[in-house]
PDB file of C-alpha atoms in Angstrom:
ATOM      1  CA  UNK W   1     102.536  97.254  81.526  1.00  0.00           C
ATOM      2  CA  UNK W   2     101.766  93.280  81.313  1.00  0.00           C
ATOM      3  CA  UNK W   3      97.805  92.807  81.027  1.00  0.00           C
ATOM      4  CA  UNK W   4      97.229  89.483  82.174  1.00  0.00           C
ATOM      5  CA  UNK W   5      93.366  89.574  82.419  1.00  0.00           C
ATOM      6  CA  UNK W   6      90.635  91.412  80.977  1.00  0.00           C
ATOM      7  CA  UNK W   7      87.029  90.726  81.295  1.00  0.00           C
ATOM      8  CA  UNK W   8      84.158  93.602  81.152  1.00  0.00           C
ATOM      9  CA  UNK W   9      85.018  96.576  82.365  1.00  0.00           C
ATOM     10  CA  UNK W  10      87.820  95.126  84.628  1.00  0.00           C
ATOM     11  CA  UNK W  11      91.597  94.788  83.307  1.00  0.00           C
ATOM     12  CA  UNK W  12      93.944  93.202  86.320  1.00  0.00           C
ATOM     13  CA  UNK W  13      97.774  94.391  85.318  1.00  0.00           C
ATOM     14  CA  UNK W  14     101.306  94.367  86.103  1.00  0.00           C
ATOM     15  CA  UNK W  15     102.943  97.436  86.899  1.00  0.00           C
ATOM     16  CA  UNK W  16     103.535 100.914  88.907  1.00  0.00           C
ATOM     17  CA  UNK W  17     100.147 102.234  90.153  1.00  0.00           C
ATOM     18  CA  UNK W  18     101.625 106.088  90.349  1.00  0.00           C
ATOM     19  CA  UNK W  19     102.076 106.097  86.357  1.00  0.00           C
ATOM     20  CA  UNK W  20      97.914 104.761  85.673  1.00  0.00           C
ATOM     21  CA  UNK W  21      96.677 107.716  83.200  1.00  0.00           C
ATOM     22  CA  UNK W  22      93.205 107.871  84.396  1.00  0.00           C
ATOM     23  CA  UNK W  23      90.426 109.370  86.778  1.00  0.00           C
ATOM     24  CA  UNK W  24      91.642 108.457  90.277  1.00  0.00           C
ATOM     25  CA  UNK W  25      93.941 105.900  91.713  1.00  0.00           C
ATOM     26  CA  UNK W  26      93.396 104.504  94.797  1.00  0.00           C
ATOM     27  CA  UNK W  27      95.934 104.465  98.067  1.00  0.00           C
ATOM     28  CA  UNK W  28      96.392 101.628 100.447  1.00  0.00           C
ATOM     29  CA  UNK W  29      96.846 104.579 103.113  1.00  0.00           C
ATOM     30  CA  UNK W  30      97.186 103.965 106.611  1.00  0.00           C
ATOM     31  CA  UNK W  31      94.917 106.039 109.193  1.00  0.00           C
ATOM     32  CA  UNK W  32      97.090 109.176 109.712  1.00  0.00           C
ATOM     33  CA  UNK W  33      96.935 110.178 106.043  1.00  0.00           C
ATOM     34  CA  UNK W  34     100.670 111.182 106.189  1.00  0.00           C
ATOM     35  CA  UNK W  35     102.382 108.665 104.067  1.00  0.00           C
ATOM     36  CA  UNK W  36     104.007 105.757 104.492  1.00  0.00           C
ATOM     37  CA  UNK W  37     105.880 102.817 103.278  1.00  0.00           C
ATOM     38  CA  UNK W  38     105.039 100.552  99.972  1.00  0.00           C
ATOM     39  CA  UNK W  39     102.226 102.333  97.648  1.00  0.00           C
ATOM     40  CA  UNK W  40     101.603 104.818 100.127  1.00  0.00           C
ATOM     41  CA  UNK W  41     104.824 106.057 100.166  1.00  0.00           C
ATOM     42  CA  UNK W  42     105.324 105.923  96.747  1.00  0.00           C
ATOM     43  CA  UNK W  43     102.226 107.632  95.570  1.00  0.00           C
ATOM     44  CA  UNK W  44     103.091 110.576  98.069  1.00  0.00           C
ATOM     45  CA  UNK W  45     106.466 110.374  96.716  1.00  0.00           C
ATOM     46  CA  UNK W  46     105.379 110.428  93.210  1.00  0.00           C
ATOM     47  CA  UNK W  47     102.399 112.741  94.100  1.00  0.00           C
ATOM     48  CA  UNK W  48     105.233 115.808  95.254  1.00  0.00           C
ATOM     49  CA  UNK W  49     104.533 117.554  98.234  1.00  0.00           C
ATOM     50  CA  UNK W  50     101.085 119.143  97.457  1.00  0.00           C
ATOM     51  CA  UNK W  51      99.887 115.321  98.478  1.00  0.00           C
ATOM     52  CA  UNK W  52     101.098 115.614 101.840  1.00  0.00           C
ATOM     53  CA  UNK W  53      99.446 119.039 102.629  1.00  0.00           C
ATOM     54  CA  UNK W  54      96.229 118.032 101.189  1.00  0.00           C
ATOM     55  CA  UNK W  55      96.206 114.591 103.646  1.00  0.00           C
ATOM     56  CA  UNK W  56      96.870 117.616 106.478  1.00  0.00           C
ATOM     57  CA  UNK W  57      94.003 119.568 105.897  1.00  0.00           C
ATOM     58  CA  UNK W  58      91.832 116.290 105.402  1.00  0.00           C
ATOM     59  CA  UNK W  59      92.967 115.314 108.883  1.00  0.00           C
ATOM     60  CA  UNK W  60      92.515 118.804 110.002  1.00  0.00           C
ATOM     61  CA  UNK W  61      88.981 119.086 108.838  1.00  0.00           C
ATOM     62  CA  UNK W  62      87.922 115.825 107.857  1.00  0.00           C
ATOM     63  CA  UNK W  63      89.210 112.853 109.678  1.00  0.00           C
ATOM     64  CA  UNK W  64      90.654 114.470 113.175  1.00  0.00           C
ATOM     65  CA  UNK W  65      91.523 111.318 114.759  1.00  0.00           C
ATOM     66  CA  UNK W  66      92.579 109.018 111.488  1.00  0.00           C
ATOM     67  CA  UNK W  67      90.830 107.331 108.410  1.00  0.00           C
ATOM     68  CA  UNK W  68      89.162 104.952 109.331  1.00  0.00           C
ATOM     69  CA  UNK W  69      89.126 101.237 108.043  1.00  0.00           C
ATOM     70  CA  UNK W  70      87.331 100.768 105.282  1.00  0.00           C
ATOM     71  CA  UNK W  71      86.398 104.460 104.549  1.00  0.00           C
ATOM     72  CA  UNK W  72      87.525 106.749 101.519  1.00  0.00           C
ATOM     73  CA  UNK W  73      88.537 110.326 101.416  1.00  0.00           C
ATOM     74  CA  UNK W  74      89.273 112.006  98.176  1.00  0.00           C
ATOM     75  CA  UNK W  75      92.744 114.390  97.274  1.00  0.00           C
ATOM     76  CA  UNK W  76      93.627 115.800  94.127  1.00  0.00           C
ATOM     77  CA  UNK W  77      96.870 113.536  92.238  1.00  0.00           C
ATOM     78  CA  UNK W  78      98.801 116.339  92.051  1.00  0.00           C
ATOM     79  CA  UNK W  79     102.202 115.197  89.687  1.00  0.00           C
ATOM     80  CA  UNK W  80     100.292 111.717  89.063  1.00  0.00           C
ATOM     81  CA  UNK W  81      98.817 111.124  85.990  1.00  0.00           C
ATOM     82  CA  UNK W  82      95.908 110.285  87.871  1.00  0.00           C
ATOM     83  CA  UNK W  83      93.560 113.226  88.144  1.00  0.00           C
ATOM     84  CA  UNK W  84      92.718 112.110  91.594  1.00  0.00           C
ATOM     85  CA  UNK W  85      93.723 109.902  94.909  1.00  0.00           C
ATOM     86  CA  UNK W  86      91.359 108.330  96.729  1.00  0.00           C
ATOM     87  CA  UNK W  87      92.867 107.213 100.286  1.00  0.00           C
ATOM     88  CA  UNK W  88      91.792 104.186 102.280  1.00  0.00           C
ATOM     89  CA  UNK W  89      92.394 102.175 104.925  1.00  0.00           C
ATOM     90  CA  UNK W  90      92.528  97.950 104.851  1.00  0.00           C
ATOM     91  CA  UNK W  91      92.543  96.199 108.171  1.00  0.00           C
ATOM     92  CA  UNK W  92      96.032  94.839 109.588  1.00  0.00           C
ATOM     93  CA  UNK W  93      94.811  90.983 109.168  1.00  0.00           C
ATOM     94  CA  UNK W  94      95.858  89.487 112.202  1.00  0.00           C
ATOM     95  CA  UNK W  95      94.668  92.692 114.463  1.00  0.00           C
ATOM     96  CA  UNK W  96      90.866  93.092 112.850  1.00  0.00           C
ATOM     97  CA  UNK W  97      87.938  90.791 113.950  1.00  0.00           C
ATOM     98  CA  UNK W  98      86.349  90.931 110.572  1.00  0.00           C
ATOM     99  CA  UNK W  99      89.094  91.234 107.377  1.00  0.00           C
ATOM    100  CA  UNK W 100      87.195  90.054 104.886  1.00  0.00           C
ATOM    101  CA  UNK W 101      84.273  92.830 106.074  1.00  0.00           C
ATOM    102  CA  UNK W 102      86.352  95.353 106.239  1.00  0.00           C
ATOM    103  CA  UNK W 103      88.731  95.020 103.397  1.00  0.00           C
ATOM    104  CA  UNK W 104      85.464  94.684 100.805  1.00  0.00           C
ATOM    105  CA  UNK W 105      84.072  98.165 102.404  1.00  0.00           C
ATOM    106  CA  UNK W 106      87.514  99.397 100.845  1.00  0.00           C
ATOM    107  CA  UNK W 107      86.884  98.185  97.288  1.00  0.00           C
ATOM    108  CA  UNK W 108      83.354  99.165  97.825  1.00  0.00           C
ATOM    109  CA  UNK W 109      83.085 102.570  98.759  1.00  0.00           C
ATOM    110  CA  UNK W 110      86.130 103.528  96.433  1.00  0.00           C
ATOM    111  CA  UNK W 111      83.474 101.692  93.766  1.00  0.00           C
ATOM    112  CA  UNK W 112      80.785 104.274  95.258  1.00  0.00           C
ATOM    113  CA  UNK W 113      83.007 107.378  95.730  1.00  0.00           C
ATOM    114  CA  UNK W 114      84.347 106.921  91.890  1.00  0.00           C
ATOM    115  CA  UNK W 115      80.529 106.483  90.390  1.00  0.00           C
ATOM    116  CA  UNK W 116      79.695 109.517  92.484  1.00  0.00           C
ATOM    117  CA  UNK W 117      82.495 111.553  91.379  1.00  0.00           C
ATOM    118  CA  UNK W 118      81.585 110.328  87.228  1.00  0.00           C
ATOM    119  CA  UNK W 119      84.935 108.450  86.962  1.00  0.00           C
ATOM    120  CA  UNK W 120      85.346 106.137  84.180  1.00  0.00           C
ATOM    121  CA  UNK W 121      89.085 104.911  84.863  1.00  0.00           C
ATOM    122  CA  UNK W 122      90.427 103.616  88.350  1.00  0.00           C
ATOM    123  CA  UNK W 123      92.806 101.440  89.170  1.00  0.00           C
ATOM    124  CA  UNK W 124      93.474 100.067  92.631  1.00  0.00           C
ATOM    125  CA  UNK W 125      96.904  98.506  94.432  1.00  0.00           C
ATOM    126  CA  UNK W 126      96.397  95.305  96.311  1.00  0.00           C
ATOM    127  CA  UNK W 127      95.077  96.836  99.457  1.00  0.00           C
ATOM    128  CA  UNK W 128      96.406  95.146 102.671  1.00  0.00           C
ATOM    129  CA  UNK W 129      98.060  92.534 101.005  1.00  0.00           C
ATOM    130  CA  UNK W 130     101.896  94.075 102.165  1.00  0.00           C
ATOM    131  CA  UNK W 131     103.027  95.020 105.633  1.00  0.00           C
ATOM    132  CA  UNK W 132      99.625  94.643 106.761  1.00  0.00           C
ATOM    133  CA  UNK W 133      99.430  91.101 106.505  1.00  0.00           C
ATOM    134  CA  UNK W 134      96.622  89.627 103.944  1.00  0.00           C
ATOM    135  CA  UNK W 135      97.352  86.513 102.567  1.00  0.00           C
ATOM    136  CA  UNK W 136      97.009  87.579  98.880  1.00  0.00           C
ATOM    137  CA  UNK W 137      94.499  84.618  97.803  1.00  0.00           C
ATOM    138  CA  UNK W 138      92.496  85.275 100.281  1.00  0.00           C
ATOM    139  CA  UNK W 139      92.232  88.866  99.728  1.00  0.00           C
ATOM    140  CA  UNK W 140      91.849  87.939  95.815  1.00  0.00           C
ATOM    141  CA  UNK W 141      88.732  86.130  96.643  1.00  0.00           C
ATOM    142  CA  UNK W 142      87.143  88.994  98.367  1.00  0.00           C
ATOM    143  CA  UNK W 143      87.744  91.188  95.575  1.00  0.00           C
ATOM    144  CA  UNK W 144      86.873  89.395  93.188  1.00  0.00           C
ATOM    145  CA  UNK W 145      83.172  89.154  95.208  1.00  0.00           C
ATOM    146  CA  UNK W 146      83.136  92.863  95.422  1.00  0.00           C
ATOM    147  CA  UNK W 147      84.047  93.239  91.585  1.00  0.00           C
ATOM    148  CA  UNK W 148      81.999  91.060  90.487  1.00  0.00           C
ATOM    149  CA  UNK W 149      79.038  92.314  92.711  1.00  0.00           C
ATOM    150  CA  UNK W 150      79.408  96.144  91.916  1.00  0.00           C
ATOM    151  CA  UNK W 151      80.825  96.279  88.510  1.00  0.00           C
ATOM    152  CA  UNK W 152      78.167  95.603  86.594  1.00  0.00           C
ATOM    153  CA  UNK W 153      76.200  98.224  88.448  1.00  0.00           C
ATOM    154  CA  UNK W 154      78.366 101.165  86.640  1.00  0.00           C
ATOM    155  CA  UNK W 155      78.841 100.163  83.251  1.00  0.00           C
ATOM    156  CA  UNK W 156      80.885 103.465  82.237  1.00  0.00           C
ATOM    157  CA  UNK W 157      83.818 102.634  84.839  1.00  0.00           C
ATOM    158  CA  UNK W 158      87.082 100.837  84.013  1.00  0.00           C
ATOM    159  CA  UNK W 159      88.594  99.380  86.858  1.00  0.00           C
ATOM    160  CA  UNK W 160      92.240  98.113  86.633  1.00  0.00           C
ATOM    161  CA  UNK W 161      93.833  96.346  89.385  1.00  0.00           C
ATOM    162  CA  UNK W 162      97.540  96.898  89.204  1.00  0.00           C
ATOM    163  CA  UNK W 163      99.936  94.411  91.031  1.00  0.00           C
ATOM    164  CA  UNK W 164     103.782  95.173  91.663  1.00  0.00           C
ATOM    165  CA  UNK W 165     104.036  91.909  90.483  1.00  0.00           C
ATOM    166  CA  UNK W 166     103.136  89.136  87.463  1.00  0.00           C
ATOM    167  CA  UNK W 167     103.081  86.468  90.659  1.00  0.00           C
ATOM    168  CA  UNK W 168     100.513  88.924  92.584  1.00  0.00           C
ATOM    169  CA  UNK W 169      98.193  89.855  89.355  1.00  0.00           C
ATOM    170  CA  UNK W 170      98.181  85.893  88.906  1.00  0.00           C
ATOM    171  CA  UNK W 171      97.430  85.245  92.175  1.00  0.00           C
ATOM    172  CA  UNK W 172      94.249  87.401  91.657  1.00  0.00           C
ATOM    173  CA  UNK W 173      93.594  85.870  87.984  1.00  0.00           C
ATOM    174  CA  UNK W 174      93.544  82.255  89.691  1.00  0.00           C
ATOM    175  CA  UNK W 175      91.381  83.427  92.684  1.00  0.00           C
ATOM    176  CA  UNK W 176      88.652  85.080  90.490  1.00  0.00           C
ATOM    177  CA  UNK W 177      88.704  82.350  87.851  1.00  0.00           C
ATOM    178  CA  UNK W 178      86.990  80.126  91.023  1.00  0.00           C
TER     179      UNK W 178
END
């Protein structure tokens, strides 16, 4: 793994999300839970099995009709490094009628649901940024406003943001330099 920026208690990275040795990772899920393609599908993959059942009984018990955008819902990591998974939803970008709002309740609540779970490592995927349409710098920007308004409220949690990429991570490095 590549760091290309590190400031505070936030290190922005190249690399695979499913091998981050830490508290939680988060999923860029969609609303059935079930998998999917890009991270989701590979954190399930990587996850084995137990992932999938665990997103059943969430939907089961939890979320009957889908997560929805924006929200979090927590699973255990199963074969991940990652202790846990915590699942949410971005908006599709050209389908929502407020991205920006909705793709900062992501970073946010998986902010809130880590500091009320006592997590000190996280790392999250570009949320949205894939099939789903985001253009990346825009989505950087927002971020970057979230991180920059809720990190410094929990001073014991390390957040990494991992990109598949070196031209995605400095896409975000550029965006939260402004």
């Amino acid at each position: 793994m590549q760091i290309h920026y590190r400031q505070g208690g936030l290190t922005v990275a190249e690399g695979d999300i499913t091998r981050f040795d830490g508290d939680a990772i988060v999923n860029a899920a969609n609303c059935s839970l079930l998998g999917g393609g890009g991270v989701d599908g590979a954190i399930h993959r990587a996850a084995g099995p137990q992932l999938l059942e665990a997103c059943r009984a969430l939907r089961q018990h939890d979320w009957p009709d889908g997560l929805p955008v924006g929200q979090v819902a927590l699973t255990p990591g199963f074969r991940l490094p990652a202790r846990y998974v915590i699942h949410t939803v971005g908006p599709v970008y050209a389908e929502s009628d407020d991205p920006r709002g909705q793709l900062a309740a992501c970073y946010r609540n998986a902010l809130a649901l880590a500091d009320e779970r006592g997590f000190t490592r996280l790392a999250f995927p570009a949320i949205s940024t894939g099939v789903y349409g985001y253009p990346s710098a825009e989505a950087a920007r927002v971020v970057a406003d979230v991180i920059r308004e809720r990190l410094p409220q929990l001073p014991a949690l390390e957040v990494t943001l991992m990109f598949f990429s070196a031209a995605d991570a400095q896409t975000f490095v550029q965006a939260a330099q402004r």
